[in-house]
Protein backbone atom coordinates (compact mmCIF):
# COMPACT_ATOMS: atom_id res chain seq x y z
CA MET A 1 90.24 54.27 141.06
CA SER A 2 86.00 54.90 138.05
CA ASN A 3 86.51 55.38 135.04
CA LYS A 4 82.92 56.26 134.47
CA LEU A 5 83.92 59.57 133.26
CA SER A 6 87.51 58.27 131.17
CA ASN A 7 87.92 60.88 128.55
CA LYS A 8 85.95 64.02 129.51
CA ILE A 9 86.28 67.81 130.10
CA ALA A 10 85.53 69.88 132.78
CA LEU A 11 85.31 72.96 134.82
CA VAL A 12 84.57 73.35 138.80
CA THR A 13 84.05 77.58 139.53
CA GLY A 14 85.21 77.83 143.11
CA GLY A 15 87.09 75.14 142.89
CA SER A 16 89.87 76.05 145.57
CA SER A 17 87.73 74.59 148.59
CA GLY A 18 84.54 73.19 150.29
CA ILE A 19 82.34 70.98 147.91
CA GLY A 20 84.08 73.13 144.22
CA LEU A 21 87.13 71.44 145.49
CA ALA A 22 85.83 67.52 146.72
CA SER A 23 83.85 67.80 143.81
CA ALA A 24 86.34 68.34 142.06
CA GLN A 25 88.34 66.02 143.17
CA GLU A 26 85.88 63.11 143.33
CA LEU A 27 85.62 64.69 138.66
CA ALA A 28 89.35 63.60 138.86
CA SER A 29 88.88 60.79 140.43
CA GLN A 30 86.32 58.46 137.57
CA GLY A 31 89.06 60.08 134.98
CA ALA A 32 88.09 63.40 133.92
CA LYS A 33 90.48 66.42 133.50
CA VAL A 34 89.20 69.65 135.13
CA TYR A 35 89.76 72.54 135.41
CA ILE A 36 89.42 74.43 138.59
CA THR A 37 89.53 78.42 138.84
CA GLY A 38 89.23 80.08 142.25
CA ARG A 39 89.89 83.64 143.44
CA ARG A 40 93.96 83.06 145.04
CA GLN A 41 97.24 81.85 143.60
CA GLU A 42 97.75 80.38 146.77
CA GLU A 43 94.74 78.59 147.26
CA LEU A 44 94.52 77.97 144.12
CA ASP A 45 97.70 76.21 143.43
CA ALA A 46 97.08 74.57 146.72
CA ALA A 47 93.99 72.77 145.79
CA VAL A 48 95.99 71.94 141.80
CA ALA A 49 98.56 69.73 143.91
CA ALA A 50 95.42 68.20 145.89
CA ILE A 51 93.20 67.13 143.11
CA GLY A 52 96.66 66.02 141.07
CA PRO A 53 97.96 65.91 137.34
CA ALA A 54 94.98 65.89 136.06
CA ALA A 55 93.97 69.24 137.44
CA THR A 56 94.56 72.96 135.96
CA GLY A 57 94.03 75.51 138.08
CA ILE A 58 92.76 79.40 136.27
CA ARG A 59 92.53 82.09 138.50
CA ALA A 60 89.85 84.29 138.27
CA ASP A 61 86.64 85.75 139.26
CA ALA A 62 82.71 84.68 139.07
CA SER A 63 81.58 87.11 138.94
CA LEU A 64 83.37 88.97 136.74
CA LEU A 65 83.07 88.85 132.81
CA SER A 66 86.55 89.34 131.85
CA ASP A 67 88.11 86.20 133.85
CA LEU A 68 85.15 84.30 132.44
CA ASP A 69 86.55 84.66 128.78
CA LYS A 70 90.03 84.16 129.52
CA VAL A 71 88.91 80.48 131.93
CA PHE A 72 86.77 79.64 128.75
CA ALA A 73 89.27 81.28 126.58
CA THR A 74 92.44 78.68 127.79
CA ILE A 75 90.10 75.68 128.40
CA ALA A 76 89.09 76.49 124.20
CA SER A 77 92.95 76.48 123.56
CA GLU A 78 93.60 73.37 126.06
CA SER A 79 90.90 70.77 124.68
CA GLY A 80 89.34 72.06 122.50
CA ARG A 81 85.69 71.37 124.42
CA LEU A 82 83.40 71.17 127.98
CA ASP A 83 81.61 67.73 128.80
CA ILE A 84 80.76 68.31 132.04
CA LEU A 85 80.37 72.37 133.88
CA PHE A 86 79.33 72.37 137.65
CA VAL A 87 78.89 75.91 138.54
CA ASN A 88 79.59 75.66 142.25
CA ALA A 89 81.73 79.17 142.74
CA GLY A 90 79.24 81.70 145.29
CA GLY A 91 78.70 82.62 148.78
CA GLY A 92 77.12 84.70 151.23
CA ASP A 93 76.27 85.95 154.63
CA MET A 94 74.19 86.90 157.32
CA MET A 95 73.00 90.00 157.39
CA PRO A 96 69.66 91.12 159.00
CA LEU A 97 66.22 92.76 156.40
CA ASP A 98 67.22 95.88 157.47
CA ALA A 99 71.02 96.04 157.65
CA ILE A 100 71.06 94.64 153.69
CA THR A 101 72.88 97.33 151.54
CA GLU A 102 73.62 97.53 147.61
CA GLU A 103 77.00 95.99 148.42
CA HIS A 104 76.09 93.25 149.80
CA PHE A 105 72.96 92.47 147.85
CA ASP A 106 75.59 92.78 144.32
CA ARG A 107 77.98 91.02 145.55
CA ILE A 108 75.70 87.91 146.42
CA PHE A 109 73.57 88.11 143.63
CA GLY A 110 77.29 89.12 141.84
CA THR A 111 78.78 86.03 142.55
CA ASN A 112 75.74 83.24 143.17
CA VAL A 113 72.92 84.89 139.99
CA ARG A 114 74.86 87.12 137.02
CA GLY A 115 78.39 85.23 137.50
CA LEU A 116 76.30 81.69 137.09
CA LEU A 117 74.21 83.20 133.99
CA PHE A 118 76.74 83.84 132.60
CA THR A 119 79.22 81.72 133.08
CA VAL A 120 77.06 79.09 131.94
CA GLN A 121 76.44 81.42 128.60
CA LYS A 122 79.50 81.63 127.92
CA ALA A 123 80.65 77.98 127.69
CA LEU A 124 78.22 77.11 125.59
CA PRO A 125 80.49 77.12 122.50
CA LEU A 126 82.58 74.54 123.91
CA LEU A 127 79.40 72.00 125.61
CA ASN A 128 79.14 69.27 124.24
CA LYS A 129 76.30 67.35 122.51
CA GLY A 130 74.28 65.97 125.79
CA SER A 131 76.87 67.63 128.29
CA SER A 132 76.77 68.25 132.14
CA VAL A 133 75.72 71.16 133.04
CA ILE A 134 75.51 71.48 136.98
CA LEU A 135 74.47 74.65 139.76
CA THR A 136 74.95 74.56 142.57
CA GLY A 137 71.79 76.00 145.00
CA SER A 138 70.77 75.79 148.69
CA THR A 139 68.50 73.79 151.14
CA ALA A 140 68.00 77.79 151.75
CA ALA A 141 65.85 78.29 149.09
CA VAL A 142 62.83 76.01 150.36
CA LYS A 143 63.84 77.42 153.79
CA GLY A 144 63.11 80.35 155.42
CA THR A 145 66.36 81.90 156.84
CA ALA A 146 66.94 84.37 159.47
CA ASN A 147 69.88 86.95 158.26
CA PHE A 148 70.08 84.60 154.93
CA SER A 149 66.99 86.80 152.71
CA VAL A 150 69.19 87.90 149.95
CA TYR A 151 71.48 84.40 150.01
CA SER A 152 69.21 82.26 150.43
CA ALA A 153 67.58 84.47 146.88
CA SER A 154 70.33 84.02 145.31
CA LYS A 155 69.29 80.84 144.89
CA ALA A 156 65.29 80.16 144.80
CA ALA A 157 67.26 81.50 141.49
CA VAL A 158 69.71 79.69 140.51
CA ARG A 159 67.20 77.00 140.64
CA ASN A 160 64.95 78.52 138.43
CA PHE A 161 67.31 79.11 136.41
CA ALA A 162 67.34 75.37 135.87
CA ARG A 163 63.96 74.76 134.55
CA SER A 164 64.28 77.00 132.10
CA TRP A 165 67.56 76.28 130.67
CA ALA A 166 66.96 72.74 130.88
CA LEU A 167 63.83 73.64 127.92
CA ASP A 168 66.84 76.69 126.36
CA LEU A 169 68.91 72.94 125.40
CA LYS A 170 66.74 70.85 124.84
CA ASP A 171 67.90 70.57 121.05
CA ARG A 172 71.46 69.60 122.01
CA GLY A 173 70.30 66.86 124.70
CA ILE A 174 72.38 69.47 127.44
CA ARG A 175 71.34 68.59 130.97
CA VAL A 176 71.16 70.73 133.55
CA ASN A 177 70.44 70.18 137.23
CA VAL A 178 70.88 71.95 140.57
CA VAL A 179 72.81 70.14 143.43
CA SER A 180 70.97 71.04 147.12
CA PRO A 181 73.41 71.24 149.65
CA GLY A 182 71.84 71.06 152.88
CA PRO A 183 75.38 72.50 156.17
CA ILE A 184 78.13 70.81 154.97
CA ARG A 185 81.09 70.75 157.30
CA THR A 186 83.60 73.82 155.73
CA ALA A 187 85.74 77.13 156.25
CA GLY A 188 82.66 78.99 154.42
CA LEU A 189 79.47 77.71 156.66
CA GLY A 190 82.50 78.01 159.85
CA GLY A 191 82.63 81.82 158.19
CA LEU A 192 78.44 82.62 158.41
CA VAL A 193 80.27 83.37 162.67
CA PRO A 194 83.18 84.37 165.27
CA GLU A 195 85.18 81.90 165.12
CA GLU A 196 84.61 80.86 169.10
CA HIS A 197 80.58 80.08 168.25
CA ARG A 198 81.58 77.87 164.93
CA GLN A 199 80.92 74.31 167.39
CA GLY A 200 77.99 75.61 168.52
CA LEU A 201 76.82 76.86 165.24
CA PHE A 202 77.43 73.31 163.58
CA GLU A 203 75.09 71.19 166.85
CA VAL A 204 72.41 74.26 166.43
CA LEU A 205 72.67 73.00 162.51
CA ALA A 206 73.22 69.25 163.00
CA ALA A 207 70.48 69.73 165.54
CA GLU A 208 68.33 70.24 162.69
CA VAL A 209 69.16 67.27 160.00
CA PRO A 210 66.62 63.80 159.65
CA LEU A 211 70.04 62.41 160.52
CA GLY A 212 71.66 64.74 163.49
CA ARG A 213 75.23 65.44 161.82
CA LEU A 214 76.59 68.41 159.01
CA GLY A 215 77.42 66.62 155.30
CA GLU A 216 81.30 66.24 153.99
CA PRO A 217 82.28 67.98 151.12
CA GLU A 218 82.97 64.87 149.65
CA GLU A 219 79.49 63.72 150.37
CA VAL A 220 78.73 66.42 148.22
CA GLY A 221 80.93 65.91 145.62
CA LYS A 222 79.84 61.56 144.88
CA ALA A 223 76.49 63.33 143.81
CA VAL A 224 78.25 65.93 141.70
CA ALA A 225 79.89 63.05 139.66
CA PHE A 226 76.28 60.83 140.07
CA LEU A 227 75.20 63.35 137.68
CA ALA A 228 78.07 64.24 135.20
CA SER A 229 77.81 60.94 134.49
CA ASP A 230 75.74 58.54 132.09
CA ASP A 231 73.92 56.83 135.40
CA ALA A 232 72.01 60.24 134.95
CA ALA A 233 71.71 60.24 131.40
CA PHE A 234 67.53 60.65 131.81
CA ILE A 235 67.64 62.93 134.61
CA ASN A 236 67.04 67.10 133.56
CA ALA A 237 65.81 70.32 135.57
CA ALA A 238 66.01 68.20 138.41
CA GLU A 239 67.01 69.74 141.87
CA PHE A 240 69.05 66.77 143.75
CA TYR A 241 69.65 66.88 147.41
CA VAL A 242 72.51 66.63 149.25
CA ASP A 243 70.53 67.31 152.96
CA GLY A 244 71.07 64.80 155.15
CA GLY A 245 66.94 65.35 154.81
CA LEU A 246 67.13 69.21 156.34
CA ALA A 247 64.36 70.18 153.71
CA GLN A 248 62.52 66.90 152.51
CA VAL A 249 60.81 66.86 156.51
């Protein structure tokens, strides 16, 4: 067990499953106290149990600013600061261009862009000098994907936020980076298609990856922990791909 993040206070939004949960587990294993958010209390409780005594769950919808206020009020009263902010809450579903609705657009941009923006803004009073902010991007931001344009556009916005915020926060020494997963074996990825087509989707996606397989949530978690640590002290405004080479060739 590493202690590179000993005495660090971390928040992982969307931390009750998939990449968020794996990242929270990795941060905790390296010594951090970790707060996680999620929308469903039962799932949140199970995630806290899986992470262990270093974890605290706060039920919150990242697209609701009132919920975000509750999250940061809790952290302020219990810990008084944040050293690591992993803004991971988000998601999306597939919709062809001629079928996109206002609801589809508002839901995806509401969490992936609006929620992400205000999560970082509301965290600012708690972030220590030298803190690490990590945003979840996606290879979809740089590769066209049929029927996935709204999600892909939302992740392109995330990438640009990091470039600008690294400048906004440079006087505080706060680093802002993006971790961009390729296809990762999560319930969210499988949920893009009906269950009977899930294995077929995984096989198609794996065939597109130069390493010939899907990634695992734990592999993204290790990248998040690296970006959170002092080992990444000179990495800023970067996009860190965990994609098996998918977007690189």
